[in-house]
PDB file of C-alpha atoms and ligand atoms in Angstrom:
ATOM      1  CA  UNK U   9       6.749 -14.000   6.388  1.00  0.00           C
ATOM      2  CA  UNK U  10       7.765 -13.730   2.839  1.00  0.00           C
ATOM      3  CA  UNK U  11       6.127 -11.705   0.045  1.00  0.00           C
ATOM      4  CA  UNK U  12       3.607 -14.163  -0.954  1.00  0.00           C
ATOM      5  CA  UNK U  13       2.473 -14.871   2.028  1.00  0.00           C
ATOM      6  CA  UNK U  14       2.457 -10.914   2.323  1.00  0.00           C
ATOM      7  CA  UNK U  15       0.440 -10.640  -0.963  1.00  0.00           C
ATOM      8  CA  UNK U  16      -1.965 -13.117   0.235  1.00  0.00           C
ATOM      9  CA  UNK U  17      -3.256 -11.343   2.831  1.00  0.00           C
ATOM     10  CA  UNK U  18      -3.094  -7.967   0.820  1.00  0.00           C
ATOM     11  CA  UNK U  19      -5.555 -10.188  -1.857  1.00  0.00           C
ATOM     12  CA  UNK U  20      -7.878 -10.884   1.520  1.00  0.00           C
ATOM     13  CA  UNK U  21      -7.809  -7.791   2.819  1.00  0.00           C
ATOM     14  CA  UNK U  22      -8.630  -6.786  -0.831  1.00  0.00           C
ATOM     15  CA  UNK U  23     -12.078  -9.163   0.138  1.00  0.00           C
ATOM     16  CA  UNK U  24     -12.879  -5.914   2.349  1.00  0.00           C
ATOM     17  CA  UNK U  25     -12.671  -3.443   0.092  1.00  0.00           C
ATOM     18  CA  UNK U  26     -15.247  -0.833   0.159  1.00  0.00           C
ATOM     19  CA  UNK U  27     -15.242   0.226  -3.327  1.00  0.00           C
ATOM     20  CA  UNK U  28     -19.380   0.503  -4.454  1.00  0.00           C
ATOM     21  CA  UNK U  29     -18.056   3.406  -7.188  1.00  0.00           C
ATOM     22  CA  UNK U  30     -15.017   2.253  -8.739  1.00  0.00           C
ATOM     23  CA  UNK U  31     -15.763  -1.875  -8.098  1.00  0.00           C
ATOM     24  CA  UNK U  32     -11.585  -1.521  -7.775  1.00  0.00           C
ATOM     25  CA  UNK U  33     -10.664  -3.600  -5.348  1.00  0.00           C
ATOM     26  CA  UNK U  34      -7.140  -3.216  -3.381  1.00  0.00           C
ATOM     27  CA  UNK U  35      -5.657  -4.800  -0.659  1.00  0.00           C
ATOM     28  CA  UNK U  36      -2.552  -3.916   0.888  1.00  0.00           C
ATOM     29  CA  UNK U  37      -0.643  -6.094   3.665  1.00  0.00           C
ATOM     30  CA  UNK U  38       2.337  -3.677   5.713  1.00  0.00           C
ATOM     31  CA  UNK U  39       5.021  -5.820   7.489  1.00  0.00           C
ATOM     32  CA  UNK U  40       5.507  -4.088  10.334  1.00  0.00           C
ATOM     33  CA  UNK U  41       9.505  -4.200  12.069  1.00  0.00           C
ATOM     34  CA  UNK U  42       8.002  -6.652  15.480  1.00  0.00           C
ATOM     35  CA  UNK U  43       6.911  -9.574  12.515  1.00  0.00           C
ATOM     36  CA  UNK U  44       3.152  -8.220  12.102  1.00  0.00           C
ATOM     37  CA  UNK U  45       1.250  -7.353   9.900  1.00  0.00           C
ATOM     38  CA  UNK U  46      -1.434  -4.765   9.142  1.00  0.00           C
ATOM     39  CA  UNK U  47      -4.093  -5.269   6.392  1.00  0.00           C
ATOM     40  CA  UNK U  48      -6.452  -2.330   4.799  1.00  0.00           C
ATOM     41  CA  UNK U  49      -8.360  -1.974   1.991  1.00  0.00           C
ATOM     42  CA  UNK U  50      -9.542   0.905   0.074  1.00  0.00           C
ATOM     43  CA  UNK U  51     -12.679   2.851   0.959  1.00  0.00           C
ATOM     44  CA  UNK U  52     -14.891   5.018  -1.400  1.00  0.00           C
ATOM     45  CA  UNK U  53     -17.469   7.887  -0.738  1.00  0.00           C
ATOM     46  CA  UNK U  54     -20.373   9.091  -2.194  1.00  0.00           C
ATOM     47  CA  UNK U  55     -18.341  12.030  -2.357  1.00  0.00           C
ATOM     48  CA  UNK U  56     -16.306  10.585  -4.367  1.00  0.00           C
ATOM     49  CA  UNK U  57     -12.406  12.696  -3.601  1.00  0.00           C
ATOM     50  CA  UNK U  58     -12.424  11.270  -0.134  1.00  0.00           C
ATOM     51  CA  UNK U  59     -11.571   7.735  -1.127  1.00  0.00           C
ATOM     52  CA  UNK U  60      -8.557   6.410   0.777  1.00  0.00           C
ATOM     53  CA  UNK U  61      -6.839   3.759  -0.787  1.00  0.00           C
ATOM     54  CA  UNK U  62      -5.676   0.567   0.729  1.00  0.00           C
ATOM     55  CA  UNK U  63      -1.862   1.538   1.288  1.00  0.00           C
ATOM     56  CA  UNK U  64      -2.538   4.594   2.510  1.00  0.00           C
ATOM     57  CA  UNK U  65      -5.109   2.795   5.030  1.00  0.00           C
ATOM     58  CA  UNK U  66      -2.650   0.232   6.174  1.00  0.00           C
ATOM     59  CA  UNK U  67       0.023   3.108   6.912  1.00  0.00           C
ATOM     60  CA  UNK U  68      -2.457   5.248   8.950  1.00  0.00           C
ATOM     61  CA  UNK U  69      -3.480   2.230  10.691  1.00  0.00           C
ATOM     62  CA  UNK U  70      -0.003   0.677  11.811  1.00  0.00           C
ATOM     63  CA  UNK U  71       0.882   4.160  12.249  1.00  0.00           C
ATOM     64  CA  UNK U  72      -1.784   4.720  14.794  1.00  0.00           C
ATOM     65  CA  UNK U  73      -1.092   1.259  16.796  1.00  0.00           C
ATOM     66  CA  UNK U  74       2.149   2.521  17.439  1.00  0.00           C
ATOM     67  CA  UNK U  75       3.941   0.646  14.353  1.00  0.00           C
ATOM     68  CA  UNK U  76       6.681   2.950  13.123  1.00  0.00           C
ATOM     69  CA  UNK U  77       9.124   1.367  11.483  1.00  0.00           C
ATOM     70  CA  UNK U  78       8.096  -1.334   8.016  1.00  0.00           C
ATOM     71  CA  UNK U  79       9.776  -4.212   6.401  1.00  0.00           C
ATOM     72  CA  UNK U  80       7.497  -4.629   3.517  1.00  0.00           C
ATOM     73  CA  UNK U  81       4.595  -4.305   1.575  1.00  0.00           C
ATOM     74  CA  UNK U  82       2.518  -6.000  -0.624  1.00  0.00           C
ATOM     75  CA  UNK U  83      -0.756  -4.423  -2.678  1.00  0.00           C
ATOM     76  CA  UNK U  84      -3.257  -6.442  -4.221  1.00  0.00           C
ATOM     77  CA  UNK U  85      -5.655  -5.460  -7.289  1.00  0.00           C
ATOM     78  CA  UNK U  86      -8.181  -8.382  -7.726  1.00  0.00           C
ATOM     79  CA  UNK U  87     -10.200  -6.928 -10.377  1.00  0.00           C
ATOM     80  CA  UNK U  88      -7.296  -5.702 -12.589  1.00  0.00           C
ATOM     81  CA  UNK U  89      -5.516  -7.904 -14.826  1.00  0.00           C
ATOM     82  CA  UNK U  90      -2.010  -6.495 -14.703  1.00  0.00           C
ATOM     83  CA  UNK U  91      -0.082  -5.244 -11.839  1.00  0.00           C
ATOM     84  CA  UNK U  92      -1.203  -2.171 -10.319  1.00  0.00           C
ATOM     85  CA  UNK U  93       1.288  -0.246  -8.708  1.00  0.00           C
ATOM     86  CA  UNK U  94       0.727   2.775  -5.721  1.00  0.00           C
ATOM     87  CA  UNK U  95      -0.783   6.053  -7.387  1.00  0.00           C
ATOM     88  CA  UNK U  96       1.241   9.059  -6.910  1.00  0.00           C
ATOM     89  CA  UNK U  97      -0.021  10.343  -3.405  1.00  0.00           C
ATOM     90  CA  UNK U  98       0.498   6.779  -1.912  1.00  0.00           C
ATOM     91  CA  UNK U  99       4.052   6.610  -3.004  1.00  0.00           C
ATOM     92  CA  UNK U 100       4.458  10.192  -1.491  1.00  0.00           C
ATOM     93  CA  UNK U 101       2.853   9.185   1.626  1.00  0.00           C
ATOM     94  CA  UNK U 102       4.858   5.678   2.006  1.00  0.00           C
ATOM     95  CA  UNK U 103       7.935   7.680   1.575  1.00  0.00           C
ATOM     96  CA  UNK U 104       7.849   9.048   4.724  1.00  0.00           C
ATOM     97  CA  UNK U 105       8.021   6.037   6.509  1.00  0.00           C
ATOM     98  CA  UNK U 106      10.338   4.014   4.152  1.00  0.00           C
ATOM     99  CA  UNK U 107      13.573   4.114   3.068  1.00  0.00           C
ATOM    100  CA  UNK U 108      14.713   3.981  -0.953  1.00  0.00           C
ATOM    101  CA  UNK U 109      15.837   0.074  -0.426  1.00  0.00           C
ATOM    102  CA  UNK U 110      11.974  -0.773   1.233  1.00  0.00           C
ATOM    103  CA  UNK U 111      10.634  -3.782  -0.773  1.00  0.00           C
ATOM    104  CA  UNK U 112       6.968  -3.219  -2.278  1.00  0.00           C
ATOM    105  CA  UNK U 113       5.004  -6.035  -4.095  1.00  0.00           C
ATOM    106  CA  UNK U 114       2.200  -5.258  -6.298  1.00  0.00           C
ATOM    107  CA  UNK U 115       0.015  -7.610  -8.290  1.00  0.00           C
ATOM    108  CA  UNK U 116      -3.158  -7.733 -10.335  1.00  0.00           C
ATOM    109  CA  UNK U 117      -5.211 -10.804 -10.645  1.00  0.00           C
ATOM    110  CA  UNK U 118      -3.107 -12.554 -13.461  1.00  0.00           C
ATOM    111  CA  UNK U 119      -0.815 -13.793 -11.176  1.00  0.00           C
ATOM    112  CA  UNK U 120       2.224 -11.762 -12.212  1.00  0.00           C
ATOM    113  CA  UNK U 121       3.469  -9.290  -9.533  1.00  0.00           C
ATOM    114  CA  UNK U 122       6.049  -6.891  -9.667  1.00  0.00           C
ATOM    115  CA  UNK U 123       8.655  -6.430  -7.203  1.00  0.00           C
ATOM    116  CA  UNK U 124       9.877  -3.285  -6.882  1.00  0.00           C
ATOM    117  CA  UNK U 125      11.602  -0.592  -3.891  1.00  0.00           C
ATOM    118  CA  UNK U 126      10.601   2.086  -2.493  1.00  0.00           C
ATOM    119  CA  UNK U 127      12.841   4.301  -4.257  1.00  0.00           C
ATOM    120  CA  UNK U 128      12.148   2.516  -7.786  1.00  0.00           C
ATOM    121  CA  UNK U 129       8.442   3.967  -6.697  1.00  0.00           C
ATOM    122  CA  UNK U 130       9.836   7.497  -6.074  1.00  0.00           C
ATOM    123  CA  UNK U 131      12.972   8.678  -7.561  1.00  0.00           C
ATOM    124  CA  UNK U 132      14.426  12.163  -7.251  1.00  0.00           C
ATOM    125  CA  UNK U 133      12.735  12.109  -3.428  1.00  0.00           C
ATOM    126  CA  UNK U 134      12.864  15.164  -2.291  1.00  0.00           C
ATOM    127  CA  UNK U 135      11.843  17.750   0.981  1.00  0.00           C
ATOM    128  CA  UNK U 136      14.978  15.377   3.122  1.00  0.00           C
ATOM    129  CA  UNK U 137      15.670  18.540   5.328  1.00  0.00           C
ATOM    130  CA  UNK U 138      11.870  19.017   5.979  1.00  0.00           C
ATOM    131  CA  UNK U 139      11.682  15.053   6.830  1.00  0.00           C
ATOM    132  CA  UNK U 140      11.026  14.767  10.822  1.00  0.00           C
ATOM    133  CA  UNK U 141      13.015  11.192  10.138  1.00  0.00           C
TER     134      UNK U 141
HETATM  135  N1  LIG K 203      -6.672   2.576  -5.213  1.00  0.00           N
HETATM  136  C1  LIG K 203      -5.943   2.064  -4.187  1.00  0.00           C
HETATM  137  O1  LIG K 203      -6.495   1.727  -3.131  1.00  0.00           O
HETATM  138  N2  LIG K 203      -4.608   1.934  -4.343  1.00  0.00           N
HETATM  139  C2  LIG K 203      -3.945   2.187  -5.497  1.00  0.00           C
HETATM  140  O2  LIG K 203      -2.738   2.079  -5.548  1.00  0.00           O
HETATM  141  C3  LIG K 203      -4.688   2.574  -6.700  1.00  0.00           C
HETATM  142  C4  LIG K 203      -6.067   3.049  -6.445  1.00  0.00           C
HETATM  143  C5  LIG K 203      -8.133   2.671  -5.079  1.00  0.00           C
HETATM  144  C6  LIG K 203      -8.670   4.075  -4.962  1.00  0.00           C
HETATM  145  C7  LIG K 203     -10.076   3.880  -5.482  1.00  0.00           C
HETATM  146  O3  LIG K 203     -10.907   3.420  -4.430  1.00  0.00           O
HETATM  147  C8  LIG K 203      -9.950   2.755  -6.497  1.00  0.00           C
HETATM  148  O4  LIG K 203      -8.737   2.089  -6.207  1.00  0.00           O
HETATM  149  C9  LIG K 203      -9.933   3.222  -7.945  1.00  0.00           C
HETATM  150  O5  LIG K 203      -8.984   4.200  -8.150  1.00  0.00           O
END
């Protein structure tokens, strides 16, 4: 599995969005360590704070089937024509599973994608001797 293939099924998983608010749509596609893959998209509210977005989804979810440890990640941003990269509280969030060196793809719907690392993302990371790993 290499990061196309990665950020092609971040831009289907991006097909599920639920995004009725924003019309945003993001995929996201997490390479798990065992070779697979979980997919999420973002998902809105009427209330509109409590949308999750697609990364954050995909950690949660491998997360919770007992996936701990990541090789990569690719998001996908269909309606935006440049690369969109993780907001602020998704790089946060990532961070605690990742290393600095963790590869992370993002791409709009241009066809350009940026490849980047975790620790491009977040520099400066901080709270190590509160980190449980
Ligand atoms: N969103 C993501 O899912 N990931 C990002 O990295 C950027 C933002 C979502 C949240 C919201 O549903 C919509 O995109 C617009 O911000």
């Amino acid at each position: 599995m290499d990061q196309s293939q990665l950020f092609e099924l971040a831009t289907q998983a991006a097909s599920r969005s639920y995004s009725p608010y924003s019309k945003f749509r993001v995929g996201a596609a997490l390479l798990c360590e065992d070779g697979s893959v979980v997919t999420a998209a973002n998902v809105e509210n009427r209330s509109y704070g409590l949308a999750i977005c697609a990364e954050r989804s995909a950690m949660v979810s491998a997360i919770a089937q007992g996936k701990t440890r990541f090789k990569a990640l690719a998001i996908s941003c269909p309606d935006a024509q440049y690369p969109v990269s993780p907001c602020g509280a998704c790089r946060q969030f990532i961070s605690e599973f990742v290393g600095p060196e963790f590869p992370i793809r993002f791409g709009g719907a241009s066809g350009g994608v940026v490849d980047t690392t975790m620790g491009e993302l977040l520099p400066h990371d901080a709270l190590h001797e509160l980190a449980a790993r």
